PDB file of C-alpha atoms in Angstrom:
ATOM      1  CA  UNK A   1     104.870  91.522  85.885  1.00 94.00           C
ATOM      2  CA  UNK A   2     104.254  93.091  89.278  1.00 97.00           C
ATOM      3  CA  UNK A   3     103.098  90.479  91.890  1.00 97.00           C
ATOM      4  CA  UNK A   4     100.610  91.908  94.405  1.00 98.00           C
ATOM      5  CA  UNK A   5      99.193  90.510  97.708  1.00 98.00           C
ATOM      6  CA  UNK A   6      95.922  91.875  98.804  1.00 97.00           C
ATOM      7  CA  UNK A   7      95.408  92.055 102.632  1.00 97.00           C
ATOM      8  CA  UNK A   8      91.962  93.227 103.986  1.00 95.00           C
ATOM      9  CA  UNK A   9      89.347  91.634 106.251  1.00 94.00           C
ATOM     10  CA  UNK A  10      86.579  92.569 103.830  1.00 94.00           C
ATOM     11  CA  UNK A  11      86.113  89.917 101.092  1.00 95.00           C
ATOM     12  CA  UNK A  12      84.137  92.332  98.846  1.00 94.00           C
ATOM     13  CA  UNK A  13      86.845  94.960  99.026  1.00 92.00           C
ATOM     14  CA  UNK A  14      89.520  92.372  98.100  1.00 95.00           C
ATOM     15  CA  UNK A  15      87.255  91.248  95.140  1.00 95.00           C
ATOM     16  CA  UNK A  16      86.932  94.868  93.995  1.00 93.00           C
ATOM     17  CA  UNK A  17      90.684  95.528  94.121  1.00 94.00           C
ATOM     18  CA  UNK A  18      91.381  92.163  92.420  1.00 96.00           C
ATOM     19  CA  UNK A  19      89.063  93.039  89.479  1.00 95.00           C
ATOM     20  CA  UNK A  20      90.717  96.395  89.021  1.00 95.00           C
ATOM     21  CA  UNK A  21      94.189  95.123  89.299  1.00 96.00           C
ATOM     22  CA  UNK A  22      93.917  92.078  87.078  1.00 94.00           C
ATOM     23  CA  UNK A  23      92.479  94.209  84.219  1.00 95.00           C
ATOM     24  CA  UNK A  24      96.112  95.365  83.679  1.00 96.00           C
ATOM     25  CA  UNK A  25      98.554  93.437  81.680  1.00 96.00           C
ATOM     26  CA  UNK A  26     101.532  94.196  83.958  1.00 96.00           C
ATOM     27  CA  UNK A  27      99.780  93.416  87.326  1.00 97.00           C
ATOM     28  CA  UNK A  28      99.076  90.065  88.862  1.00 96.00           C
ATOM     29  CA  UNK A  29      97.228  89.375  92.233  1.00 97.00           C
ATOM     30  CA  UNK A  30      99.154  86.409  93.507  1.00 97.00           C
ATOM     31  CA  UNK A  31      97.227  85.947  96.810  1.00 97.00           C
ATOM     32  CA  UNK A  32      94.954  87.313  99.543  1.00 97.00           C
ATOM     33  CA  UNK A  33      94.945  87.535 103.287  1.00 97.00           C
ATOM     34  CA  UNK A  34      92.322  88.594 105.862  1.00 96.00           C
ATOM     35  CA  UNK A  35      94.620  89.599 108.767  1.00 95.00           C
ATOM     36  CA  UNK A  36      98.207  90.366 109.662  1.00 95.00           C
ATOM     37  CA  UNK A  37      99.151  86.862 110.569  1.00 96.00           C
ATOM     38  CA  UNK A  38      97.978  85.509 107.246  1.00 96.00           C
ATOM     39  CA  UNK A  39      99.736  88.482 105.398  1.00 97.00           C
ATOM     40  CA  UNK A  40     103.053  87.469 106.971  1.00 96.00           C
ATOM     41  CA  UNK A  41     102.640  83.841 105.898  1.00 96.00           C
ATOM     42  CA  UNK A  42     101.521  84.662 102.494  1.00 97.00           C
ATOM     43  CA  UNK A  43     104.284  87.165 101.902  1.00 97.00           C
ATOM     44  CA  UNK A  44     106.896  84.544 102.865  1.00 96.00           C
ATOM     45  CA  UNK A  45     105.237  82.022 100.548  1.00 96.00           C
ATOM     46  CA  UNK A  46     104.562  84.170  97.564  1.00 96.00           C
ATOM     47  CA  UNK A  47     107.266  86.869  97.687  1.00 96.00           C
ATOM     48  CA  UNK A  48     105.004  89.639  96.252  1.00 97.00           C
ATOM     49  CA  UNK A  49     106.519  92.875  94.890  1.00 96.00           C
ATOM     50  CA  UNK A  50     103.745  94.912  96.583  1.00 97.00           C
ATOM     51  CA  UNK A  51     101.509  94.291  99.625  1.00 97.00           C
ATOM     52  CA  UNK A  52      98.229  96.263  99.669  1.00 96.00           C
ATOM     53  CA  UNK A  53      97.767  96.400 103.459  1.00 94.00           C
ATOM     54  CA  UNK A  54      94.637  97.353 105.304  1.00 92.00           C
ATOM     55  CA  UNK A  55      95.238  98.835 108.835  1.00 88.00           C
ATOM     56  CA  UNK A  56      92.261  97.795 111.005  1.00 88.00           C
ATOM     57  CA  UNK A  57      91.956  94.054 111.016  1.00 91.00           C
ATOM     58  CA  UNK A  58      91.191  91.446 113.656  1.00 90.00           C
ATOM     59  CA  UNK A  59      94.179  89.876 115.409  1.00 91.00           C
ATOM     60  CA  UNK A  60      97.477  91.392 114.181  1.00 93.00           C
ATOM     61  CA  UNK A  61      96.719  94.745 112.650  1.00 90.00           C
ATOM     62  CA  UNK A  62      98.389  96.235 109.545  1.00 92.00           C
ATOM     63  CA  UNK A  63     100.845  98.294 111.381  1.00 91.00           C
ATOM     64  CA  UNK A  64     102.488  95.299 113.080  1.00 93.00           C
ATOM     65  CA  UNK A  65     102.163  93.217 109.983  1.00 95.00           C
ATOM     66  CA  UNK A  66     103.878  96.019 107.985  1.00 94.00           C
ATOM     67  CA  UNK A  67     106.660  96.230 110.639  1.00 93.00           C
ATOM     68  CA  UNK A  68     107.373  92.405 110.386  1.00 95.00           C
ATOM     69  CA  UNK A  69     107.166  92.324 106.538  1.00 95.00           C
ATOM     70  CA  UNK A  70     109.603  95.170 106.188  1.00 91.00           C
ATOM     71  CA  UNK A  71     112.016  93.567 108.625  1.00 91.00           C
ATOM     72  CA  UNK A  72     111.849  90.044 107.267  1.00 92.00           C
ATOM     73  CA  UNK A  73     111.004  90.526 103.703  1.00 90.00           C
ATOM     74  CA  UNK A  74     112.500  93.829 102.648  1.00 83.00           C
ATOM     75  CA  UNK A  75     112.042  93.191  98.999  1.00 89.00           C
ATOM     76  CA  UNK A  76     108.284  93.276  99.342  1.00 93.00           C
ATOM     77  CA  UNK A  77     107.077  96.912  99.639  1.00 92.00           C
ATOM     78  CA  UNK A  78     103.957  97.816 101.643  1.00 93.00           C
ATOM     79  CA  UNK A  79     101.271 100.269 100.415  1.00 92.00           C
ATOM     80  CA  UNK A  80      98.805 101.100 103.183  1.00 89.00           C
ATOM     81  CA  UNK A  81      95.141 101.607 102.433  1.00 86.00           C
ATOM     82  CA  UNK A  82      92.813 103.184 104.812  1.00 80.00           C
ATOM     83  CA  UNK A  83      89.255 104.410 105.053  1.00 76.00           C
ATOM     84  CA  UNK A  84      90.139 107.737 106.645  1.00 63.00           C
ATOM     85  CA  UNK A  85      92.030 110.648 105.234  1.00 56.00           C
ATOM     86  CA  UNK A  86      93.967 111.310 108.346  1.00 54.00           C
ATOM     87  CA  UNK A  87      94.062 108.045 110.354  1.00 53.00           C
ATOM     88  CA  UNK A  88      95.768 107.874 113.847  1.00 62.00           C
ATOM     89  CA  UNK A  89      97.526 104.775 112.447  1.00 62.00           C
ATOM     90  CA  UNK A  90      98.841 106.368 109.186  1.00 64.00           C
ATOM     91  CA  UNK A  91     101.992 108.016 110.782  1.00 68.00           C
ATOM     92  CA  UNK A  92     103.000 104.827 112.714  1.00 73.00           C
ATOM     93  CA  UNK A  93     102.477 102.866 109.450  1.00 74.00           C
ATOM     94  CA  UNK A  94     104.792 105.099 107.459  1.00 74.00           C
ATOM     95  CA  UNK A  95     107.310 105.155 110.243  1.00 76.00           C
ATOM     96  CA  UNK A  96     107.596 101.311 110.481  1.00 83.00           C
ATOM     97  CA  UNK A  97     108.469 101.174 106.763  1.00 82.00           C
ATOM     98  CA  UNK A  98     105.379 101.426 104.634  1.00 86.00           C
ATOM     99  CA  UNK A  99     106.203 102.932 101.208  1.00 84.00           C
ATOM    100  CA  UNK A 100     102.936 104.801 100.762  1.00 81.00           C
ATOM    101  CA  UNK A 101      99.535 105.815 102.146  1.00 81.00           C
ATOM    102  CA  UNK A 102      96.355 105.909 100.084  1.00 81.00           C
ATOM    103  CA  UNK A 103      92.584 106.003 100.712  1.00 80.00           C
ATOM    104  CA  UNK A 104      90.471 103.023  99.767  1.00 82.00           C
ATOM    105  CA  UNK A 105      88.284 105.218  97.649  1.00 82.00           C
ATOM    106  CA  UNK A 106      91.186 106.349  95.462  1.00 81.00           C
ATOM    107  CA  UNK A 107      90.378 106.575  91.718  1.00 86.00           C
ATOM    108  CA  UNK A 108      91.433 103.198  90.015  1.00 91.00           C
ATOM    109  CA  UNK A 109      93.969 105.032  87.913  1.00 89.00           C
ATOM    110  CA  UNK A 110      95.664 106.581  90.889  1.00 84.00           C
ATOM    111  CA  UNK A 111      95.827 103.200  92.605  1.00 89.00           C
ATOM    112  CA  UNK A 112      97.457 101.630  89.522  1.00 92.00           C
ATOM    113  CA  UNK A 113      99.987 104.386  89.318  1.00 87.00           C
ATOM    114  CA  UNK A 114     100.721 104.112  92.988  1.00 86.00           C
ATOM    115  CA  UNK A 115     101.351 100.408  92.861  1.00 92.00           C
ATOM    116  CA  UNK A 116     103.718 100.790  89.890  1.00 90.00           C
ATOM    117  CA  UNK A 117     105.681 103.580  91.671  1.00 82.00           C
ATOM    118  CA  UNK A 118     106.034 101.530  94.796  1.00 86.00           C
ATOM    119  CA  UNK A 119     107.196  98.494  92.785  1.00 88.00           C
ATOM    120  CA  UNK A 120     109.835 100.713  91.188  1.00 81.00           C
ATOM    121  CA  UNK A 121     111.072 101.747  94.633  1.00 76.00           C
ATOM    122  CA  UNK A 122     109.422 105.154  94.932  1.00 72.00           C
ATOM    123  CA  UNK A 123     107.074 106.553  97.496  1.00 70.00           C
ATOM    124  CA  UNK A 124     103.459 107.263  96.656  1.00 68.00           C
ATOM    125  CA  UNK A 125     102.377 109.770  99.365  1.00 65.00           C
ATOM    126  CA  UNK A 126     102.002 113.093  97.442  1.00 53.00           C
ATOM    127  CA  UNK A 127     104.240 115.868  99.012  1.00 53.00           C
ATOM    128  CA  UNK A 128     101.234 117.955 100.035  1.00 52.00           C
ATOM    129  CA  UNK A 129      99.564 114.901 101.688  1.00 57.00           C
ATOM    130  CA  UNK A 130     102.760 114.067 103.536  1.00 60.00           C
ATOM    131  CA  UNK A 131     103.093 117.538 104.843  1.00 58.00           C
ATOM    132  CA  UNK A 132      99.540 117.545 105.971  1.00 60.00           C
ATOM    133  CA  UNK A 133      99.632 114.103 107.526  1.00 61.00           C
ATOM    134  CA  UNK A 134     102.764 114.903 109.630  1.00 60.00           C
ATOM    135  CA  UNK A 135     101.362 118.230 110.705  1.00 62.00           C
ATOM    136  CA  UNK A 136      98.265 116.464 111.870  1.00 59.00           C
ATOM    137  CA  UNK A 137     100.320 113.803 113.641  1.00 55.00           C
ATOM    138  CA  UNK A 138     102.686 116.332 115.156  1.00 56.00           C
ATOM    139  CA  UNK A 139     101.695 115.417 118.730  1.00 56.00           C
ATOM    140  CA  UNK A 140     103.243 111.917 118.189  1.00 55.00           C
ATOM    141  CA  UNK A 141     106.643 113.344 117.123  1.00 55.00           C
ATOM    142  CA  UNK A 142     109.378 113.717 119.745  1.00 54.00           C
ATOM    143  CA  UNK A 143     110.662 117.339 120.660  1.00 53.00           C
ATOM    144  CA  UNK A 144     114.217 117.337 119.328  1.00 48.00           C
ATOM    145  CA  UNK A 145     116.928 118.212 121.877  1.00 48.00           C
ATOM    146  CA  UNK A 146     118.916 120.146 119.355  1.00 44.00           C
ATOM    147  CA  UNK A 147     118.789 121.850 115.961  1.00 45.00           C
ATOM    148  CA  UNK A 148     120.275 119.785 113.047  1.00 43.00           C
ATOM    149  CA  UNK A 149     123.425 121.845 112.918  1.00 46.00           C
ATOM    150  CA  UNK A 150     124.197 120.977 116.705  1.00 45.00           C
ATOM    151  CA  UNK A 151     125.266 117.779 118.337  1.00 41.00           C
ATOM    152  CA  UNK A 152     122.283 115.730 119.227  1.00 48.00           C
ATOM    153  CA  UNK A 153     119.512 113.738 117.388  1.00 50.00           C
ATOM    154  CA  UNK A 154     120.450 114.841 113.938  1.00 51.00           C
ATOM    155  CA  UNK A 155     124.045 113.772 114.299  1.00 54.00           C
ATOM    156  CA  UNK A 156     122.846 110.449 115.800  1.00 53.00           C
ATOM    157  CA  UNK A 157     120.541 109.802 112.718  1.00 70.00           C
ATOM    158  CA  UNK A 158     123.280 110.705 110.246  1.00 81.00           C
ATOM    159  CA  UNK A 159     122.343 114.064 108.854  1.00 86.00           C
ATOM    160  CA  UNK A 160     125.964 115.139 109.491  1.00 88.00           C
ATOM    161  CA  UNK A 161     126.880 112.890 106.581  1.00 91.00           C
ATOM    162  CA  UNK A 162     124.927 115.061 104.108  1.00 93.00           C
ATOM    163  CA  UNK A 163     126.493 117.802 102.077  1.00 95.00           C
ATOM    164  CA  UNK A 164     125.151 121.317 102.387  1.00 94.00           C
ATOM    165  CA  UNK A 165     123.194 120.859  99.040  1.00 96.00           C
ATOM    166  CA  UNK A 166     121.816 117.492 100.197  1.00 95.00           C
ATOM    167  CA  UNK A 167     120.674 119.162 103.415  1.00 94.00           C
ATOM    168  CA  UNK A 168     118.892 121.913 101.406  1.00 94.00           C
ATOM    169  CA  UNK A 169     117.184 119.320  99.183  1.00 95.00           C
ATOM    170  CA  UNK A 170     116.028 117.252 102.286  1.00 93.00           C
ATOM    171  CA  UNK A 171     114.641 120.373 103.828  1.00 91.00           C
ATOM    172  CA  UNK A 172     112.669 121.089 100.692  1.00 89.00           C
ATOM    173  CA  UNK A 173     111.452 117.454 100.409  1.00 86.00           C
ATOM    174  CA  UNK A 174     110.224 117.664 104.088  1.00 82.00           C
ATOM    175  CA  UNK A 175     108.564 120.970 103.329  1.00 77.00           C
ATOM    176  CA  UNK A 176     106.273 119.239 100.903  1.00 72.00           C
ATOM    177  CA  UNK A 177     107.903 120.215  97.581  1.00 79.00           C
ATOM    178  CA  UNK A 178     108.002 117.944  94.574  1.00 78.00           C
ATOM    179  CA  UNK A 179     111.288 117.334  92.655  1.00 83.00           C
ATOM    180  CA  UNK A 180     110.184 119.776  89.989  1.00 83.00           C
ATOM    181  CA  UNK A 181     109.455 122.474  92.646  1.00 86.00           C
ATOM    182  CA  UNK A 182     112.785 121.879  94.404  1.00 90.00           C
ATOM    183  CA  UNK A 183     114.611 122.158  91.078  1.00 92.00           C
ATOM    184  CA  UNK A 184     112.910 125.554  90.441  1.00 93.00           C
ATOM    185  CA  UNK A 185     113.702 126.888  93.977  1.00 94.00           C
ATOM    186  CA  UNK A 186     117.382 125.772  93.989  1.00 95.00           C
ATOM    187  CA  UNK A 187     117.981 126.423  90.332  1.00 95.00           C
ATOM    188  CA  UNK A 188     118.829 122.875  89.464  1.00 94.00           C
ATOM    189  CA  UNK A 189     117.688 120.306  86.901  1.00 94.00           C
ATOM    190  CA  UNK A 190     115.008 117.940  87.920  1.00 88.00           C
ATOM    191  CA  UNK A 191     117.389 115.106  87.165  1.00 90.00           C
ATOM    192  CA  UNK A 192     119.963 116.562  89.594  1.00 94.00           C
ATOM    193  CA  UNK A 193     117.402 116.856  92.361  1.00 92.00           C
ATOM    194  CA  UNK A 194     116.439 113.166  91.918  1.00 89.00           C
ATOM    195  CA  UNK A 195     120.141 112.289  92.094  1.00 93.00           C
ATOM    196  CA  UNK A 196     120.463 114.224  95.374  1.00 95.00           C
ATOM    197  CA  UNK A 197     117.349 112.506  96.805  1.00 91.00           C
ATOM    198  CA  UNK A 198     118.761 109.134  95.954  1.00 90.00           C
ATOM    199  CA  UNK A 199     122.122 109.919  97.713  1.00 94.00           C
ATOM    200  CA  UNK A 200     120.197 111.293 100.740  1.00 94.00           C
ATOM    201  CA  UNK A 201     118.259 107.971 101.019  1.00 90.00           C
ATOM    202  CA  UNK A 202     121.437 105.943 100.623  1.00 91.00           C
ATOM    203  CA  UNK A 203     123.478 107.892 103.156  1.00 93.00           C
ATOM    204  CA  UNK A 204     120.739 107.939 105.807  1.00 92.00           C
ATOM    205  CA  UNK A 205     119.840 104.216 105.011  1.00 88.00           C
ATOM    206  CA  UNK A 206     116.220 105.083 104.274  1.00 85.00           C
ATOM    207  CA  UNK A 207     113.777 103.137 102.113  1.00 76.00           C
ATOM    208  CA  UNK A 208     112.096 106.073 100.332  1.00 76.00           C
ATOM    209  CA  UNK A 209     111.037 109.623 100.296  1.00 78.00           C
ATOM    210  CA  UNK A 210     108.379 109.237 102.978  1.00 74.00           C
ATOM    211  CA  UNK A 211     110.838 107.959 105.580  1.00 78.00           C
ATOM    212  CA  UNK A 212     113.140 110.977 104.725  1.00 84.00           C
ATOM    213  CA  UNK A 213     110.295 113.304 105.580  1.00 79.00           C
ATOM    214  CA  UNK A 214     109.569 111.467 108.801  1.00 78.00           C
ATOM    215  CA  UNK A 215     113.183 111.684 109.905  1.00 85.00           C
ATOM    216  CA  UNK A 216     113.458 115.409 109.019  1.00 85.00           C
ATOM    217  CA  UNK A 217     110.468 116.009 111.267  1.00 79.00           C
ATOM    218  CA  UNK A 218     111.875 113.822 114.059  1.00 79.00           C
ATOM    219  CA  UNK A 219     115.230 115.584 114.288  1.00 83.00           C
ATOM    220  CA  UNK A 220     113.740 119.091 113.941  1.00 79.00           C
ATOM    221  CA  UNK A 221     115.056 119.961 110.514  1.00 82.00           C
ATOM    222  CA  UNK A 222     111.561 121.228 109.788  1.00 77.00           C
ATOM    223  CA  UNK A 223     108.666 121.886 112.279  1.00 71.00           C
ATOM    224  CA  UNK A 224     105.003 120.981 111.925  1.00 62.00           C
ATOM    225  CA  UNK A 225     102.961 123.870 110.739  1.00 57.00           C
TER     226      UNK A 225
END
């Protein structure tokens, strides 16, 4: 059973999400919160597997709440829900540790799939959406002082620990390719690509694929656009 905490300042939205989620035999809504402070308290109390997090709320917003939940309750994974396709808070939300980014009007079946994926330790931002999001938010990214094969930000962030093949895979991931597409381009099996992605996350101490993409942009392994 996947335990879910709903965080949104709109009671009707929480009710709608609850009705959809509790129609599934493997999902259970264990609690609700209307702001970031309450989300922190309820996460500590209920230990949910997945926190569905709104961004814009009174008091502590969803970004700060996500930051604190990831830091203090790393087992609980955060899935951000927003009204806008490209929200100025989406990139900061992913950067502080959210495991996904979805629109509130997402089809129910996609929301259910996303929750299950996040609970299993995966990221739920589709590669194409990740690429477009980071391109749009490029102004917020620092200008790397050096390329990844030179001393500088890349070395500091641990990319020098990756093998040549792992670096190739990371570049493809950051370029918006799925595991199947990477496998085709690099002439590998999809299982091998998945193994490489897992090793990349472990070596770089990243939570998921989304954070790997963010890091690749930050150090200049790929460039927006």
